[in-house]
Coordinates of C-alpha atoms in Angstrom, one line a residue:
M1337 CA 118.5 168.7 84.2
A1338 CA 118.2 165.5 86.3
K1339 CA 114.4 165.4 85.5
V1340 CA 115.2 165.5 81.8
W1341 CA 117.6 162.6 82.0
F1342 CA 115.2 160.6 84.1
T1343 CA 112.4 161.1 81.6
L1344 CA 114.7 160.2 78.8
S1345 CA 115.8 157.0 80.5
F1346 CA 112.3 156.0 81.3
I1347 CA 111.2 156.5 77.7
I1348 CA 114.2 154.5 76.4
F1349 CA 113.5 151.7 78.8
F1350 CA 109.8 151.6 77.9
W1351 CA 110.4 151.5 74.2
T1352 CA 113.3 149.0 74.2
S1353 CA 111.5 146.7 76.6
G1354 CA 108.5 146.8 74.3
A1355 CA 110.7 146.1 71.3
N1356 CA 112.4 143.2 73.1
G1357 CA 109.3 141.8 74.7
L1358 CA 108.4 138.2 73.9
E1359 CA 105.0 137.4 72.3
P1360 CA 103.3 134.5 74.1
V1361 CA 102.0 131.6 72.0
V1362 CA 100.8 128.1 72.8
L1363 CA 101.7 124.9 71.0
Q1364 CA 99.3 122.0 71.6
L1365 CA 100.8 118.5 71.2
K1366 CA 98.9 115.5 69.9
W1367 CA 100.0 113.2 72.7
T1368 CA 101.8 113.2 76.1
H1369 CA 105.5 114.3 76.4
Q1370 CA 107.9 112.1 74.6
F1371 CA 110.7 112.2 72.0
Q1372 CA 108.1 112.5 69.3
F1373 CA 108.1 116.2 70.0
A1374 CA 111.8 116.7 70.6
G1375 CA 112.3 119.5 68.1
Y1376 CA 109.8 121.8 69.9
Y1377 CA 111.4 121.1 73.3
M1378 CA 114.9 121.9 72.0
A1379 CA 113.7 125.0 70.3
A1380 CA 112.5 126.2 73.7
E1381 CA 115.5 125.0 75.7
Q1382 CA 118.1 126.2 73.3
G1383 CA 116.5 129.7 73.1
F1384 CA 115.5 129.5 69.4
Y1385 CA 111.9 130.6 70.2
K1386 CA 113.3 133.5 72.4
E1387 CA 115.6 134.6 69.6
A1388 CA 112.5 134.8 67.4
G1389 CA 110.7 137.0 69.9
L1390 CA 108.4 134.2 71.2
K1391 CA 107.5 132.9 74.6
V1392 CA 106.2 129.4 73.8
T1393 CA 104.1 127.2 76.2
I1394 CA 104.1 123.6 75.1
L1395 CA 101.0 121.7 76.2
P1396 CA 100.7 117.8 76.2
A1397 CA 97.5 116.3 75.0
N1398 CA 94.8 114.8 77.1
P1399 CA 95.1 111.1 76.0
S1400 CA 91.3 110.6 76.4
N1401 CA 90.6 113.6 74.0
P1402 CA 93.6 114.5 71.9
D1403 CA 91.8 116.9 69.6
T1404 CA 94.3 119.5 68.6
H1405 CA 92.1 120.9 65.9
F1406 CA 89.6 122.2 68.3
K1407 CA 92.2 123.7 70.6
V1408 CA 93.7 125.8 67.8
L1409 CA 90.5 126.8 66.1
S1410 CA 89.0 127.9 69.5
G1411 CA 92.1 130.0 70.2
Q1412 CA 93.2 128.0 73.2
A1413 CA 96.4 127.4 71.2
Q1414 CA 98.0 129.2 68.3
F1415 CA 99.8 126.1 66.9
G1416 CA 99.2 122.4 67.1
V1417 CA 100.6 119.0 66.0
T1418 CA 98.2 116.7 64.1
H1419 CA 98.2 113.9 61.5
S1420 CA 97.5 113.7 57.8
G1421 CA 93.8 113.5 58.6
V1422 CA 94.1 117.3 58.8
L1423 CA 93.5 117.3 55.0
K1424 CA 90.0 115.7 55.4
A1425 CA 89.3 118.2 58.3
K1426 CA 90.1 121.0 55.9
M1427 CA 87.9 119.6 53.2
D1428 CA 85.1 119.4 55.8
G1429 CA 85.3 123.1 56.3
K1430 CA 87.7 123.6 59.2
P1431 CA 90.0 126.6 58.5
L1432 CA 93.3 124.8 59.1
V1433 CA 96.7 125.5 57.6
A1434 CA 99.5 122.9 57.3
L1435 CA 102.9 124.5 58.0
A1436 CA 105.3 121.6 58.0
A1437 CA 105.4 117.8 57.9
I1438 CA 107.8 116.7 60.5
F1439 CA 107.4 112.9 59.8
Q1440 CA 107.7 112.0 56.1
S1441 CA 106.0 108.6 56.7
S1442 CA 103.3 107.5 59.1
P1443 CA 104.6 106.0 62.4
Y1444 CA 101.3 104.0 62.7
C1445 CA 101.6 100.2 62.1
W1446 CA 99.9 96.9 62.7
M1447 CA 101.7 94.9 65.4
V1448 CA 101.5 91.1 65.4
K1449 CA 103.2 88.4 67.4
E1450 CA 106.4 87.0 65.9
S1451 CA 104.7 83.6 66.0
S1452 CA 101.8 84.9 63.9
N1453 CA 101.3 83.8 60.3
I1454 CA 100.6 87.4 59.3
Y1455 CA 103.5 88.8 57.3
K1456 CA 101.9 91.1 54.7
P1457 CA 98.5 92.9 54.2
E1458 CA 97.0 89.9 52.3
D1459 CA 97.4 87.8 55.4
F1460 CA 94.9 89.8 57.4
L1461 CA 92.0 88.1 55.6
G1462 CA 89.8 86.6 58.3
K1463 CA 92.0 87.8 61.2
K1464 CA 90.6 89.5 64.3
V1465 CA 92.0 93.0 64.6
S1466 CA 91.8 96.0 67.0
H1467 CA 89.2 98.7 66.6
L1468 CA 89.3 100.4 63.2
G1469 CA 88.4 103.8 61.8
K1470 CA 90.7 106.2 63.6
E1471 CA 91.1 109.2 61.3
E1472 CA 94.7 109.6 62.4
S1473 CA 95.7 106.1 61.3
A1474 CA 93.4 105.7 58.2
E1475 CA 96.4 104.6 56.2
L1476 CA 96.3 101.2 58.1
T1477 CA 92.9 100.4 56.7
V1478 CA 93.8 101.8 53.3
M1479 CA 96.7 99.4 53.2
L1480 CA 94.4 96.4 53.7
E1481 CA 91.7 97.8 51.3
R1482 CA 94.3 98.1 48.5
V1483 CA 94.9 94.3 48.6
G1484 CA 91.2 93.6 48.3
I1485 CA 90.3 93.0 52.0
N1486 CA 86.9 94.2 52.9
I1487 CA 87.4 96.0 56.3
S1488 CA 83.8 95.5 57.3
D1489 CA 84.2 91.7 57.1
L1490 CA 87.1 91.6 59.6
P1491 CA 86.1 90.5 63.2
L1492 CA 87.0 93.3 65.6
Y1493 CA 88.3 93.2 69.1
A1494 CA 86.3 95.4 71.5
G1495 CA 87.8 94.9 74.9
L1496 CA 89.1 97.4 77.4
N1497 CA 92.7 96.2 77.9
P1498 CA 94.0 95.8 74.3
L1499 CA 97.7 95.2 75.1
E1500 CA 97.0 92.6 77.8
D1501 CA 94.4 90.9 75.7
F1502 CA 96.8 91.0 72.7
K1503 CA 99.5 89.3 74.9
R1504 CA 96.9 86.6 75.8
G1505 CA 96.2 86.0 72.1
M1506 CA 92.5 87.2 72.2
F1507 CA 93.0 88.8 68.8
D1508 CA 95.6 88.8 66.0
A1509 CA 96.7 92.4 65.2
I1510 CA 96.7 95.7 67.0
Q1511 CA 97.2 99.2 65.7
V1512 CA 100.2 100.8 67.3
Y1513 CA 102.6 103.8 67.3
V1514 CA 106.0 102.4 66.5
T1515 CA 107.7 103.8 69.5
N1516 CA 105.2 103.0 72.2
E1517 CA 103.4 99.6 72.2
P1518 CA 106.3 97.7 70.5
Y1519 CA 108.7 98.9 73.2
K1520 CA 106.3 97.8 76.0
M1521 CA 106.0 94.4 74.5
L1522 CA 109.8 94.2 74.1
Q1523 CA 110.2 95.0 77.8
E1524 CA 107.8 92.3 78.8
G1525 CA 109.5 89.7 76.7
V1526 CA 106.8 89.4 74.0
K1527 CA 108.4 89.1 70.6
T1528 CA 106.5 91.1 67.9
R1529 CA 106.9 92.5 64.4
Q1530 CA 105.2 95.4 62.6
I1531 CA 103.5 95.6 59.3
C1532 CA 103.6 99.3 58.3
P1533 CA 102.2 101.4 55.5
K1534 CA 105.6 102.7 54.8
Q1535 CA 106.8 99.2 53.8
Y1536 CA 104.1 99.2 51.1
G1537 CA 104.6 102.6 49.6
L1538 CA 101.9 104.4 51.6
N1539 CA 104.1 107.3 52.8
V1540 CA 101.5 109.7 54.1
Y1541 CA 102.8 112.5 56.2
G1542 CA 102.7 112.3 60.0
D1543 CA 102.9 114.9 62.8
I1544 CA 101.9 117.9 60.8
L1545 CA 102.6 121.3 62.4
F1546 CA 99.6 123.5 61.8
T1547 CA 97.8 126.7 62.6
S1548 CA 94.5 128.4 61.8
E1549 CA 93.6 130.6 58.9
N1550 CA 92.8 133.3 61.4
M1551 CA 96.2 133.2 63.1
L1552 CA 97.9 133.3 59.7
A1553 CA 95.8 136.3 58.5
H1554 CA 96.4 138.4 61.6
K1555 CA 100.0 137.4 62.6
P1556 CA 101.8 136.1 59.5
E1557 CA 105.2 137.0 60.8
T1558 CA 104.6 135.2 64.1
V1559 CA 103.6 132.1 62.2
E1560 CA 106.8 132.3 60.1
K1561 CA 109.0 132.9 63.1
F1562 CA 107.5 130.0 65.0
K1563 CA 107.8 127.6 62.1
Q1564 CA 111.5 128.5 61.5
A1565 CA 112.4 128.3 65.1
S1566 CA 110.7 124.9 65.4
L1567 CA 112.5 123.5 62.4
K1568 CA 115.8 124.8 63.9
G1569 CA 114.9 123.0 67.1
W1570 CA 114.3 119.7 65.1
R1571 CA 117.6 120.1 63.4
Y1572 CA 119.3 120.5 66.7
A1573 CA 117.5 117.5 68.3
L1574 CA 118.6 115.2 65.5
L1575 CA 122.2 116.4 65.5
N1576 CA 122.4 116.2 69.3
M1577 CA 120.2 113.2 70.2
Q1578 CA 121.9 112.3 73.5
H1579 CA 121.7 115.8 74.9
S1580 CA 118.1 116.1 73.7
I1581 CA 117.2 112.9 75.4
E1582 CA 118.8 114.1 78.7
V1583 CA 116.8 117.4 78.5
I1584 CA 113.5 115.7 77.6
H1585 CA 113.8 113.2 80.4
E1586 CA 114.7 115.9 83.0
K1587 CA 112.2 118.5 82.0
Y1588 CA 109.3 117.0 80.1
A1589 CA 109.0 113.2 80.1
R1590 CA 110.0 112.0 83.6
H1591 CA 107.4 109.2 83.2
K1592 CA 109.7 107.6 80.6
T1593 CA 113.1 106.1 81.1
K1594 CA 116.1 107.3 79.2
E1595 CA 116.3 103.9 77.5
Q1596 CA 112.7 104.3 76.3
L1597 CA 113.4 107.8 75.0
S1598 CA 116.6 106.5 73.2
F1599 CA 114.4 103.7 71.6
E1600 CA 112.0 106.4 70.4
A1601 CA 114.8 108.6 69.0
D1602 CA 116.3 105.8 67.0
E1603 CA 113.0 104.7 65.6
L1604 CA 111.6 108.1 64.7
A1605 CA 114.8 109.5 63.1
T1606 CA 114.1 107.4 60.0
Y1607 CA 110.6 108.9 59.8
I1608 CA 111.9 112.5 60.0
T1609 CA 114.8 112.5 57.6
H1610 CA 114.5 111.6 54.0
S1611 CA 116.9 111.8 51.0
G1612 CA 117.0 115.1 49.3
G1613 CA 114.5 116.9 51.4
A1614 CA 114.7 119.4 54.3
I1615 CA 113.1 118.7 57.7
G1616 CA 109.4 119.6 57.6
S1617 CA 109.2 119.8 53.8
M1618 CA 105.9 119.2 52.0
S1619 CA 104.9 118.9 48.4
E1620 CA 101.6 119.8 46.7
T1621 CA 101.9 116.6 44.6
R1622 CA 102.1 114.4 47.6
W1623 CA 99.2 116.0 49.4
Q1624 CA 97.1 115.5 46.3
W1625 CA 98.2 111.8 46.3
I1626 CA 97.1 111.6 50.0
A1627 CA 93.8 113.0 49.0
Q1628 CA 93.4 110.3 46.3
L1629 CA 94.5 107.6 48.8
Y1630 CA 91.8 108.6 51.2
N1631 CA 89.2 108.8 48.4
L1632 CA 88.7 112.5 48.9
D1633 CA 87.2 114.7 46.2
L1634 CA 90.0 116.1 44.0
S1635 CA 88.0 119.0 42.8
Q1636 CA 87.6 120.0 46.4
W1637 CA 91.3 119.5 47.0
R1638 CA 92.1 122.0 44.2
K1639 CA 89.7 124.5 45.8
I1640 CA 91.1 124.3 49.3
K1641 CA 94.8 124.0 48.3
P1642 CA 95.7 127.7 48.3
T1643 CA 94.6 128.2 51.9
F1644 CA 95.8 124.7 53.1
L1645 CA 99.4 124.7 52.1
Y1646 CA 101.4 127.4 53.9
Q1647 CA 103.5 129.7 51.9
H1648 CA 105.3 132.6 53.6
K1649 CA 104.7 136.0 52.1
H1650 CA 107.4 138.4 53.0
D1651 CA 106.2 141.6 54.6
T1652 CA 107.6 144.8 53.0
T1653 CA 108.1 146.3 56.4
D1654 CA 110.3 144.7 59.0
S1655 CA 108.9 144.9 62.5
S1656 CA 112.4 145.4 64.1
W1657 CA 113.1 148.3 61.8
S1658 CA 109.7 149.7 62.7
W1659 CA 110.6 149.6 66.4
M1660 CA 113.9 151.3 65.7
L1661 CA 112.3 154.0 63.7
V1662 CA 109.8 154.7 66.4
L1663 CA 112.5 154.8 69.0
A1664 CA 114.6 157.1 66.8
C1665 CA 111.7 159.5 66.4
V1666 CA 111.1 159.5 70.2
L1667 CA 114.7 160.2 70.9
T1668 CA 114.8 163.0 68.3
L1669 CA 111.7 164.7 69.8
L1670 CA 113.2 164.5 73.3
S1671 CA 116.5 165.8 72.1
I1672 CA 115.1 169.0 70.6
P1673 CA 113.9 170.5 74.0
M1674 CA 116.9 169.1 75.7
Y1675 CA 119.2 170.6 73.2
G1676 CA 117.4 174.0 73.6
Y1677 CA 117.7 173.7 77.4
L1678 CA 121.4 173.0 77.2
M1679 CA 122.0 175.9 74.8
L1680 CA 120.1 178.2 77.1
F1681 CA 122.0 176.9 80.1
H1682 CA 125.4 177.4 78.4
K1683 CA 124.4 180.8 77.1
R1684 CA 123.4 182.0 80.6
K1685 CA 126.6 180.5 82.0
Y1686 CA 128.6 182.4 79.4
R1687 CA 126.8 185.7 80.1
I1688 CA 127.4 185.3 83.9
Q1689 CA 131.0 184.7 83.2
Q1690 CA 131.2 187.8 81.1
L1691 CA 129.5 189.9 83.7
S1692 CA 131.9 188.6 86.3
Y1693 CA 134.8 189.5 84.1
R1694 CA 133.5 193.0 83.5
D1695 CA 132.9 193.6 87.2
K1696 CA 136.4 192.4 88.0
N1697 CA 137.9 194.8 85.4
T1698 CA 135.8 197.7 86.7
L1699 CA 137.0 197.2 90.3
E1700 CA 140.6 197.2 89.1

C-alpha cells in the first residue's frame, strides 16, 4: 500500500512541477541598464513574468555594438528592444515582428548650447554637427531635410570625445538621447537646449518591443504572455515611479545615481503616455506614415505589413487546461488499480473476519 501511495505522490509531483515550471526566455535591451527599461525590470521584480509562467533574463547591450536584431534573429534572445528603424530592417528582409511601441515619440534630439543661435531646424544651415546617418535616429536628419537643408552640405564633427569637444565649442549641435547627455551637461554647469523631432510633428515610435517570426510561429502563447506581462510592468513602473527608481538603482543601474534615474523618469514619462492610447499601442496608419517619412517603398510596406505588425491569435486550446487534463488522466489511470487493490484488501479482510466469527461460534 505504501508503494502505491509513493508512486502516486511521485507522479503528482512530476506532473504538477512540469505544469508550474517556468519557461526561460531572454530579453535583449538596446542600451545599458537605466530607467529607459523600467517596465521590464518591474515586470520581473513584481512577479508579473513569473505569473505568466516565464523566467526572464534581461541583458544590457554592449554599447560598442548594440545590435539587438542580430541577437534575436540568431536565437541568443527571444525578445529585444529596438528603434523605429526596425521597419527598414523588415523591408530589407529581416524576419522581425513589432509587438509594442513603448515610446510614442522619439527620445532622440539635437542638443545645442543655450548661447547658440540655433532655435529651429532652419537654423542648422551651415552649422557643424555631430556624425549623421544612425539608423536609430534617422528622424533627426529627416527633420532637417524637411526644411530644405541638404545634409551632405553640413560640415561634420569627427572627433573621439564628442561631449568634451561640444563643451569646448568645436562644433554646434550634437545628437543626444534626452535623458543622458543633457543631464551630464546640466551636472557640469553647461546650459543647453534640445531641438527634437517631436516638437515638429515627427512623432516616430521609439523603443519597440520585438521578436522574430520564428519565435512567433513556434511559441505564439509565449509571445503573448511576455508582451502582456511587460506592459503590466510598464503600467506599474509609471504608477509607482519612486519605488521603481529604488529597485532599478539597487538591482540594475548602480552606476547611476537616484537623482539621475529620477531625471530620466520625469523626462521619459511624457514619451510613454499619450492621450487616448494604451501603453505600447501601435497603429497601422502611423507605421505607414513612418515608412513614407523615411522614403521607404509603400508597395513593399503593404507586402510586409501582415507579418510585421503583431496581432495575437487566440489558441483554441488552453495550455493550463491541457496540463490539468493530462494530470486528471494520469490520476484516473492510477486510481483504477489502486481501487481494485483496496476492494480486494477489504474483501479479504471481510472474509477473514467472517471465518473468525464462524470459528468462534463453532467453539461455543
